[in-house]
PDB file of C-alpha atoms and ligand atoms in Angstrom:
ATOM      1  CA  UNK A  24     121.600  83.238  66.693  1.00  0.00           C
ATOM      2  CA  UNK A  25     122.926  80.358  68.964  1.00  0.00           C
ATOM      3  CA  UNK A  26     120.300  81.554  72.002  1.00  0.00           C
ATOM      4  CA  UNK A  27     117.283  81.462  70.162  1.00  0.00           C
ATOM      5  CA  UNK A  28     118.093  77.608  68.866  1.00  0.00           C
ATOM      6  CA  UNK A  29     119.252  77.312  72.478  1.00  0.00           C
ATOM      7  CA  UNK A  30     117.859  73.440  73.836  1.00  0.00           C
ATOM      8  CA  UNK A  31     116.117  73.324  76.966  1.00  0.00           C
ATOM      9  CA  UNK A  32     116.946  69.567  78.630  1.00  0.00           C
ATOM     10  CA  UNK A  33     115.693  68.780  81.605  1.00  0.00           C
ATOM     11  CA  UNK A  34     118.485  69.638  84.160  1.00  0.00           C
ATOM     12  CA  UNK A  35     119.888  66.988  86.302  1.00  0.00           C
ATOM     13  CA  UNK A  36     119.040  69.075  89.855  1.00  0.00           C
ATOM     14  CA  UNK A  37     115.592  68.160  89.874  1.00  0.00           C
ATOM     15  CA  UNK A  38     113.743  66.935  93.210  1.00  0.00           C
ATOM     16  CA  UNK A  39     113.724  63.587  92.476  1.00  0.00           C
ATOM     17  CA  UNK A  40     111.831  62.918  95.745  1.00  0.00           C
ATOM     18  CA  UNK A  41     109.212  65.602  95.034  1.00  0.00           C
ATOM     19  CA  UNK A  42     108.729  63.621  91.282  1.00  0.00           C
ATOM     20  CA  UNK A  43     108.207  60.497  92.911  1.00  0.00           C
ATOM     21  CA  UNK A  44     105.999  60.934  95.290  1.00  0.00           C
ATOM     22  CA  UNK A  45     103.314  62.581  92.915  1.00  0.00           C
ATOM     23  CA  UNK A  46     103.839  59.580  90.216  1.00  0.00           C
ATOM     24  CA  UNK A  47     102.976  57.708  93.454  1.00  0.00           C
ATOM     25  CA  UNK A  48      99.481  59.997  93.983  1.00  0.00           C
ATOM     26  CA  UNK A  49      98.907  59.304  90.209  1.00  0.00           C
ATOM     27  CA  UNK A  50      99.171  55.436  90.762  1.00  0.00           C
ATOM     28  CA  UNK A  51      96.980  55.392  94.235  1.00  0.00           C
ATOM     29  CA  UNK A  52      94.794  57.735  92.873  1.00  0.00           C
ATOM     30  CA  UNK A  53      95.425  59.897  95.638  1.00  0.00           C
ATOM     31  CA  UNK A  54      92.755  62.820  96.392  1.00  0.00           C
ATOM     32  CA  UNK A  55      89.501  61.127  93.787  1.00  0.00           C
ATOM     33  CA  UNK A  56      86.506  61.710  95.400  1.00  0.00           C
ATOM     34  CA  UNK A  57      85.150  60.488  91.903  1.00  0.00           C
ATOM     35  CA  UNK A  58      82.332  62.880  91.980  1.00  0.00           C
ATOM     36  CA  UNK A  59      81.726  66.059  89.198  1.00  0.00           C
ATOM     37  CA  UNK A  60      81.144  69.184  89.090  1.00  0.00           C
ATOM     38  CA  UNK A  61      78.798  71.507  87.153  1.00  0.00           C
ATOM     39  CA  UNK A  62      81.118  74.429  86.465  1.00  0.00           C
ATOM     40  CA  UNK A  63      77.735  76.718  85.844  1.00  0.00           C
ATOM     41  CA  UNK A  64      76.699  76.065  89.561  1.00  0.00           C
ATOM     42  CA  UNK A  65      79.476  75.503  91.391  1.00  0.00           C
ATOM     43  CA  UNK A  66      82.658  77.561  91.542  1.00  0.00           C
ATOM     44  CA  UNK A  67      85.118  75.156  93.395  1.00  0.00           C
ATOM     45  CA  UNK A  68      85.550  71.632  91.517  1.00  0.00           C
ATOM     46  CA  UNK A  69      85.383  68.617  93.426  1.00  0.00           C
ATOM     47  CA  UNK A  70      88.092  67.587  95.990  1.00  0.00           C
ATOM     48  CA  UNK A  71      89.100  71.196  95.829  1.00  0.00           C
ATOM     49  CA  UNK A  72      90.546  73.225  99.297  1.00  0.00           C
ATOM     50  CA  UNK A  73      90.212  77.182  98.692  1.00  0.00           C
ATOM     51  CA  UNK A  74      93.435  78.981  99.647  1.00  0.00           C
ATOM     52  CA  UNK A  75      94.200  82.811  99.727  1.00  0.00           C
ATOM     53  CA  UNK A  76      98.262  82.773  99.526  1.00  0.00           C
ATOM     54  CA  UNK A  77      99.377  81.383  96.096  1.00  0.00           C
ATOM     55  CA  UNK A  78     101.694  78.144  96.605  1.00  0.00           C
ATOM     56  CA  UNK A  79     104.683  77.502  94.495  1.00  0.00           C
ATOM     57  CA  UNK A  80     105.148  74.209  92.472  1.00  0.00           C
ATOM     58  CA  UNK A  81     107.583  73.525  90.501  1.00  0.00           C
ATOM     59  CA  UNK A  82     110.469  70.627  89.489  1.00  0.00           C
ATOM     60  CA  UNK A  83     112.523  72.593  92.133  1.00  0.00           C
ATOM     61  CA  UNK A  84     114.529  74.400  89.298  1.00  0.00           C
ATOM     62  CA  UNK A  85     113.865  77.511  89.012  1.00  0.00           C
ATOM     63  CA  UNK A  86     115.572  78.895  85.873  1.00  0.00           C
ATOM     64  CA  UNK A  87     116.646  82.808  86.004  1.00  0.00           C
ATOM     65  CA  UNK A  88     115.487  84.073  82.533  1.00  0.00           C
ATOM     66  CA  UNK A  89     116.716  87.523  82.500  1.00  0.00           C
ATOM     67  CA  UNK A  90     114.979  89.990  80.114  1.00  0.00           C
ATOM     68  CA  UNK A  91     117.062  90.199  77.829  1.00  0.00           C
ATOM     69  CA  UNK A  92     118.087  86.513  77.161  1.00  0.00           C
ATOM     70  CA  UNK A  93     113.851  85.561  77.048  1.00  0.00           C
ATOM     71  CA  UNK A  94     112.582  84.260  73.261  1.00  0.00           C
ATOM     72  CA  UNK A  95     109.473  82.537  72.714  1.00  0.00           C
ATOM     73  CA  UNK A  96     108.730  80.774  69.594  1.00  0.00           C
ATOM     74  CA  UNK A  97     105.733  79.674  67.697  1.00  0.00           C
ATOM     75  CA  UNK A  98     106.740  76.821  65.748  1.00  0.00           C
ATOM     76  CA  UNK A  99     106.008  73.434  64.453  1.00  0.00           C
ATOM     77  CA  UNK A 100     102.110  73.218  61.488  1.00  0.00           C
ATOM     78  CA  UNK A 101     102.622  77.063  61.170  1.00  0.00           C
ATOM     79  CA  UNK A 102     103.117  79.052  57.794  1.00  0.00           C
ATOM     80  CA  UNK A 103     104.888  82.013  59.746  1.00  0.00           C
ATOM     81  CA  UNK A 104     106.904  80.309  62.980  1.00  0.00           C
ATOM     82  CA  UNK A 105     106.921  83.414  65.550  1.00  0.00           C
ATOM     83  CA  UNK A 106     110.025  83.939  67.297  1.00  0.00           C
ATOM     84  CA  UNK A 107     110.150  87.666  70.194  1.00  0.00           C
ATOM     85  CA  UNK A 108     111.634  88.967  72.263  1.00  0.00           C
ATOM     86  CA  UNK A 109     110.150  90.514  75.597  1.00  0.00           C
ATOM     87  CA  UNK A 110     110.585  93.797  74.148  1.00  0.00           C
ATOM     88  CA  UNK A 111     108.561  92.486  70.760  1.00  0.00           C
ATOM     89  CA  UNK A 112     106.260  91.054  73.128  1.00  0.00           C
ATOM     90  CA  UNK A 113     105.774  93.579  75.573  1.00  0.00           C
ATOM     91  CA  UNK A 114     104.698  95.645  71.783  1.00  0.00           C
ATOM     92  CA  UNK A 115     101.906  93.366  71.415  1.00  0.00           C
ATOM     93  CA  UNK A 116      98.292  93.943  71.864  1.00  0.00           C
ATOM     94  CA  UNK A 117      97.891  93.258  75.823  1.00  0.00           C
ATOM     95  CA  UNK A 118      94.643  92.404  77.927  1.00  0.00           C
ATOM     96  CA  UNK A 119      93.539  91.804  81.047  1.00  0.00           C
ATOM     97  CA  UNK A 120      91.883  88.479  82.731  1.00  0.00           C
ATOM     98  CA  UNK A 121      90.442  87.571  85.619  1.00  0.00           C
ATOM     99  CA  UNK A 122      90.259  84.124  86.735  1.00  0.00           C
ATOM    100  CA  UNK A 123      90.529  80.759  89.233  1.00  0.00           C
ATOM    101  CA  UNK A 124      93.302  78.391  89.704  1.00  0.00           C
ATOM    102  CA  UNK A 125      92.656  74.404  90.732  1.00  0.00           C
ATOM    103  CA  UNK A 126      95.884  72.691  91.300  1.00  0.00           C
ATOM    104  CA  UNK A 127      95.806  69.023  91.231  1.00  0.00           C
ATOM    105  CA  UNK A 128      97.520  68.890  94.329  1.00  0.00           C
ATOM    106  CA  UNK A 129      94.311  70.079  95.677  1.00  0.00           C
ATOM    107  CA  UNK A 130      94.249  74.218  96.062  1.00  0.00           C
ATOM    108  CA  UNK A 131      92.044  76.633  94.286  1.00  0.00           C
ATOM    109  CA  UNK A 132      92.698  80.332  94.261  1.00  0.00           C
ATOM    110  CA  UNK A 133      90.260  82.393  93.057  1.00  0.00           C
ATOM    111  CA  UNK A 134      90.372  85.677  91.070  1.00  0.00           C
ATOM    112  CA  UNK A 135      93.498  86.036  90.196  1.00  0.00           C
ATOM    113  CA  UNK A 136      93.879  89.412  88.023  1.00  0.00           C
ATOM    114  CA  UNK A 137      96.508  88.475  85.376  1.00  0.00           C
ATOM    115  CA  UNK A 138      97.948  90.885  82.195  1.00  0.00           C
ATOM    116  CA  UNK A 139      99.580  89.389  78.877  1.00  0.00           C
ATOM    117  CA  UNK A 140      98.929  88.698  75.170  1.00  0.00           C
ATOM    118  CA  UNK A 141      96.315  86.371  74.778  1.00  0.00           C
ATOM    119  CA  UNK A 142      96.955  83.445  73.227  1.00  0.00           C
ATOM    120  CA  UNK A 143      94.958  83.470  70.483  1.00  0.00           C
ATOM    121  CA  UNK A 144      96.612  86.384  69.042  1.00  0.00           C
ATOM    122  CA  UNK A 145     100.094  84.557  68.982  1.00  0.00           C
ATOM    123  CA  UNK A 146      98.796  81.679  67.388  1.00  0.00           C
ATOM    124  CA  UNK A 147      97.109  83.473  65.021  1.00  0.00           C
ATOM    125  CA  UNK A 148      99.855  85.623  64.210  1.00  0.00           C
ATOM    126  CA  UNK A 149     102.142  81.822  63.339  1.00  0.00           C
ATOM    127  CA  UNK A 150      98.937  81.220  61.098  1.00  0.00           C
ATOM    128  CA  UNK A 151      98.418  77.675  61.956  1.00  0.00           C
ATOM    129  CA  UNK A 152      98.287  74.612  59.345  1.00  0.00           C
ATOM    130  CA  UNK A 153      94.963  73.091  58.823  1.00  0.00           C
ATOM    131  CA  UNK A 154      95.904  69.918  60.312  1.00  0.00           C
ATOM    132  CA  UNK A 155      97.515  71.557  63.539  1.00  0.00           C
ATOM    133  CA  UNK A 156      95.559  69.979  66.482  1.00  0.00           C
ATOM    134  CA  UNK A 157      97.605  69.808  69.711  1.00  0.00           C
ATOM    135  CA  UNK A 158     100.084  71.955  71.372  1.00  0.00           C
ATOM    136  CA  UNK A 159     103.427  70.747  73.003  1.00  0.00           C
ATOM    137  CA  UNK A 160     105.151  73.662  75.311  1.00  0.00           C
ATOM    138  CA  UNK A 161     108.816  73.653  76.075  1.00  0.00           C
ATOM    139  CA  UNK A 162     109.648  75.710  79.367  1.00  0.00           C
ATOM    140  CA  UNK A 163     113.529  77.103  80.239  1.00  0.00           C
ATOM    141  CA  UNK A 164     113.231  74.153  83.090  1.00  0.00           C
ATOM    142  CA  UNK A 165     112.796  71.334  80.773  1.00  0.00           C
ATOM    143  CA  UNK A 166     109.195  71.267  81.793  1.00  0.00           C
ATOM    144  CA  UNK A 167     106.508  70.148  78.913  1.00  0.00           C
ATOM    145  CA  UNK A 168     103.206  70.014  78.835  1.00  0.00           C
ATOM    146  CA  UNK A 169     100.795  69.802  76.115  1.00  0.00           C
ATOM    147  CA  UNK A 170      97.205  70.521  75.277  1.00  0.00           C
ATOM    148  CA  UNK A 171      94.789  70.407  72.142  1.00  0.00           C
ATOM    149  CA  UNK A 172      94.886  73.708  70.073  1.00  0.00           C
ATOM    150  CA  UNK A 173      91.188  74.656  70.706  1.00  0.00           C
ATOM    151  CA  UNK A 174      92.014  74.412  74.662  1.00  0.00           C
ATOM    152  CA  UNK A 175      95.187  76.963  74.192  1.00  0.00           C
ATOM    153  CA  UNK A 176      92.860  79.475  72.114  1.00  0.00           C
ATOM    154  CA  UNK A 177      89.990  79.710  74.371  1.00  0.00           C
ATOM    155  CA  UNK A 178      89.420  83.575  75.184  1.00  0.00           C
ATOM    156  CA  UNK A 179      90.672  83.086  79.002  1.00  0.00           C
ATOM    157  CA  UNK A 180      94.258  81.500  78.128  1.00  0.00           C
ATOM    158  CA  UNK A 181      97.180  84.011  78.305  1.00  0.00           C
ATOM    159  CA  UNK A 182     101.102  84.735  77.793  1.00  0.00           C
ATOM    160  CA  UNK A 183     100.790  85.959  81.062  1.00  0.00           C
ATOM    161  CA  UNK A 184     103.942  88.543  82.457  1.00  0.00           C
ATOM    162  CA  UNK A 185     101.447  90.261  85.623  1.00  0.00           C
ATOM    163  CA  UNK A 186      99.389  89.169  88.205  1.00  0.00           C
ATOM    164  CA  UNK A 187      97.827  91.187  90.952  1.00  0.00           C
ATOM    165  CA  UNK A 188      99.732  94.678  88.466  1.00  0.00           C
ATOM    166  CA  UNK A 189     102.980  93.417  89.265  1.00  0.00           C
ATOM    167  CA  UNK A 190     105.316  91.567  86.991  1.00  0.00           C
ATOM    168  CA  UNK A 191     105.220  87.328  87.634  1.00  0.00           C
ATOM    169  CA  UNK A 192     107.772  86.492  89.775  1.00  0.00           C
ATOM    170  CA  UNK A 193     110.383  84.321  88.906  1.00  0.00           C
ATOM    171  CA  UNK A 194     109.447  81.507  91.239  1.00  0.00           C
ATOM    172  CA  UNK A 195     105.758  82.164  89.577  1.00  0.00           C
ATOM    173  CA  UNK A 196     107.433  81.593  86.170  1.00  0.00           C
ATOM    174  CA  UNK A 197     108.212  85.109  85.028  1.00  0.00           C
ATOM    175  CA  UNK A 198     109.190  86.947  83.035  1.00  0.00           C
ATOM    176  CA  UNK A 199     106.337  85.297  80.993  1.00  0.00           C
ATOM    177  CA  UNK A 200     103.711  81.512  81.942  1.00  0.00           C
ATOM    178  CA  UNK A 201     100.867  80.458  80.174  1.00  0.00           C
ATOM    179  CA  UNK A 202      97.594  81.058  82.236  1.00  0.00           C
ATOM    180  CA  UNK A 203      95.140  78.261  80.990  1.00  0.00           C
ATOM    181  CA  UNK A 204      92.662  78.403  83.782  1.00  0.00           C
ATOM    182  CA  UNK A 205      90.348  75.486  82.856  1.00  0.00           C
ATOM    183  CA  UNK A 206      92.226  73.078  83.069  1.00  0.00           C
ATOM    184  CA  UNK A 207      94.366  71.551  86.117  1.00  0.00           C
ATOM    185  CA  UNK A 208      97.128  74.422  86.509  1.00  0.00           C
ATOM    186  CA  UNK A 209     100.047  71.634  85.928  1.00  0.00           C
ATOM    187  CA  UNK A 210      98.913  72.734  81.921  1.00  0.00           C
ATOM    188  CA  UNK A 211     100.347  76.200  82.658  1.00  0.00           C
ATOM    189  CA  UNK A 212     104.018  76.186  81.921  1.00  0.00           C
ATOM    190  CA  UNK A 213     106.217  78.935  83.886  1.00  0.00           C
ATOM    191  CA  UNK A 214     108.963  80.459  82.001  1.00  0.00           C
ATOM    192  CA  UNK A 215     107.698  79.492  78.852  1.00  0.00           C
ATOM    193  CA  UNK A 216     109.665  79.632  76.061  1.00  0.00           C
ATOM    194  CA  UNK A 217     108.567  77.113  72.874  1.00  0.00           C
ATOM    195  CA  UNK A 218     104.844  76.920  71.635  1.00  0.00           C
ATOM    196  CA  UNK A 219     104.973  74.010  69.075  1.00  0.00           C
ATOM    197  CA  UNK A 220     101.737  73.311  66.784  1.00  0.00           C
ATOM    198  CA  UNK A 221     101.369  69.524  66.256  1.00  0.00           C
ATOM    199  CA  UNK A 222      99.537  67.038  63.954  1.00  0.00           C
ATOM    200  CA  UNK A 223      99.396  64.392  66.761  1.00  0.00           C
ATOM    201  CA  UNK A 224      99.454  64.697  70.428  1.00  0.00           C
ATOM    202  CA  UNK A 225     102.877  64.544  72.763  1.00  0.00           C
ATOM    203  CA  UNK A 226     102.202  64.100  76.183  1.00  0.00           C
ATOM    204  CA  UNK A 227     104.441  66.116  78.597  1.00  0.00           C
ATOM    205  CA  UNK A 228     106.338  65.550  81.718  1.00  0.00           C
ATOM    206  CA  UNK A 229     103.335  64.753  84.284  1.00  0.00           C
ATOM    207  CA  UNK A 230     101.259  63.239  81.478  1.00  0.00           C
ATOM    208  CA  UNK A 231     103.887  60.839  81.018  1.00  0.00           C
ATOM    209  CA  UNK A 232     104.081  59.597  84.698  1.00  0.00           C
ATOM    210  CA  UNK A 233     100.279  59.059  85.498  1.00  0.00           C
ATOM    211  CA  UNK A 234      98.787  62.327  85.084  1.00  0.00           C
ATOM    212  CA  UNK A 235      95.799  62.849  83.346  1.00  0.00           C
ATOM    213  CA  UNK A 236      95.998  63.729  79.618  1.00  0.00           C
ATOM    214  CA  UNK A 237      93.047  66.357  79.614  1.00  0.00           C
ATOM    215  CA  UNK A 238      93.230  67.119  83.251  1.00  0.00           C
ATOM    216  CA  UNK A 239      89.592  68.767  83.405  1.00  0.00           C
ATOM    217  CA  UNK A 240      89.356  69.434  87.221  1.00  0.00           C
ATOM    218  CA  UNK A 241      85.146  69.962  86.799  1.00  0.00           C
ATOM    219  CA  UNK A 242      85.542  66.288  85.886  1.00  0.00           C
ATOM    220  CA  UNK A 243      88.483  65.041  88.387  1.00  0.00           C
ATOM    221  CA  UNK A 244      90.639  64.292  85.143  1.00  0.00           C
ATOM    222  CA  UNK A 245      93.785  64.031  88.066  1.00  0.00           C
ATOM    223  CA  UNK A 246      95.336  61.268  87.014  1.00  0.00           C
ATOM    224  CA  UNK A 247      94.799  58.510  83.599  1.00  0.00           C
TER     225      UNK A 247
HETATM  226  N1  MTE B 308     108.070  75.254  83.643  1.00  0.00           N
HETATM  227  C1  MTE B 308     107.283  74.681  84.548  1.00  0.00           C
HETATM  228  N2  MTE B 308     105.974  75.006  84.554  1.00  0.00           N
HETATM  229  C2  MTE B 308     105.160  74.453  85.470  1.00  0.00           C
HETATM  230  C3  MTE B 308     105.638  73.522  86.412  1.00  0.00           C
HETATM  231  C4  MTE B 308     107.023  73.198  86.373  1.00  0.00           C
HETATM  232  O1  MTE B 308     107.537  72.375  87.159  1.00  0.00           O
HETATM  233  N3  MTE B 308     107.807  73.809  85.430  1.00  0.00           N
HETATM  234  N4  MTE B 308     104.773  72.971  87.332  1.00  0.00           N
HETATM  235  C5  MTE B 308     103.339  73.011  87.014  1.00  0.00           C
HETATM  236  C6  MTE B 308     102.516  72.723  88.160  1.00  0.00           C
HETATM  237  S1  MTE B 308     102.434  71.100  88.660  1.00  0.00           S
HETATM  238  C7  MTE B 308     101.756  73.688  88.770  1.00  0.00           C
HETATM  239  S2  MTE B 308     100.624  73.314  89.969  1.00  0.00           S
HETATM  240  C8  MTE B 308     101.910  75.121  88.423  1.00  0.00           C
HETATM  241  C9  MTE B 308     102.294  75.904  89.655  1.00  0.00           C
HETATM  242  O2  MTE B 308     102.453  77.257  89.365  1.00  0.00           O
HETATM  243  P1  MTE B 308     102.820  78.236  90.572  1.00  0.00           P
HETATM  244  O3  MTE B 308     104.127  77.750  91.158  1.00  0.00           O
HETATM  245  O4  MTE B 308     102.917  79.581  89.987  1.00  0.00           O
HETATM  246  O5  MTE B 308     101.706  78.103  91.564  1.00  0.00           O
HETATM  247  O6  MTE B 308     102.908  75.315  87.436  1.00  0.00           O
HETATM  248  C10 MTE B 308     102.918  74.352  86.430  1.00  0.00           C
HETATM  249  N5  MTE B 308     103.845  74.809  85.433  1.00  0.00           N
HETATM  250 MO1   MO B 309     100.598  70.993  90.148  1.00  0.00          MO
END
């Protein structure tokens, strides 16, 4: 069907300005207090501001995925690529997790009560390749990011499509984000839509202008 091989280029209505001006952060190293943090002691990681409203940040595109038009696909070093619906997803197995989110642009929000299919299951439902080691996402925005496997199926990542037992908004990325918690949140696509399983690493949008590969915030992996 022409929508599910539907691309997903980045559009040409993106804040330019907004893009910019966090490369520049990356290249000043904006916000390092080059100090660590233990995550078994201490809950905020370093350089860290706690907030209680959840900010929005984003390429300044929002896409509108309605319900029905949503696919996600599980492709690339699989024997069975994955390709739902939000109905077929919805059918899945779902859980619940609780967890923190550290932006790189310097808020944390803590326990945030989220409901999806954990990732995990969807990968191993693609049955991945022995030699798949990284993960690339492809978001309805254009937006990439990528990962290594083991990060993506840690128990506490999600296909999340509820937070707080209301469906994700659409400026939150809804109908369905990632939720990868331990890492920077810039590693948690909204309105995810392609899960690709890789032999070598691809490095997304932000990892490609100055961002951190890894982007552990316990170890102020910002920028690199
Ligand atoms: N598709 C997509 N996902 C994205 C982004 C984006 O621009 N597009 N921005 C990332 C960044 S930089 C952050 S901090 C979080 C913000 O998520 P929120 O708007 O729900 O707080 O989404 C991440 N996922
Ligand atoms: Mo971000």
């Amino acid at each position: 069907m022409a929508e599910d091989d539907e691309q997903v280029p980045l559009t040409g209505k993106l804040r330019d300005k907004l893009v910019e001006s966090k490369q520049a952060w990356a290249r000043e190293g904006r916000l390092l207090t080059g100090t660590h943090a233990d995550p078994a002691r201490d809950r905020l990681p370093p350089g860290q501001t706690l907030v209680k409203d959840w900010p929005v940040l984003d390429l300044g595109v929002q896409p509108e995925v309605t319900p029905d038009r949503w696919r996600l696909r599980v492709e690339g070093l699989v024997q069975a690529p994955v390709r739902l619906t939000l109905e077929e997803f919805m059918a899945l197995p779902q859980e619940e997790r609780v967890n923190d989110i550290h932006c790189v642009t310097q808020w944390s929000r803590y326990d945030n009560h989220w409901q999806g299919v954990p990732a995990r299951d969807l990968v191993a439902l693609a049955r991945p390749k022995d030699e798949a080691r990284f993960v690339s996402f492809t978001s309805y925005d254009g937006y990439t990011t990528n990962v290594p496997l083991e990060e993506f199926i840690r128990d506490e990542v999600l296909l999340a499509h509820s937070w707080e037992g209301a469906p994700l908004t659409r400026q939150h990325g809804g109908p369905v984000r990632v939720v990868l918690p331990r890492l920077y949140f810039w590693k948690s696509p909204k309105w995810v839509t392609r899960i690709e399983l890789l032999r070598d690493d691809r490095p997304g949008f932000w990892e490609v202008r100055g961002y951190h590969n890894n982007g552990d915030p316990w170890l102020e992996e910002r920028y690199g």
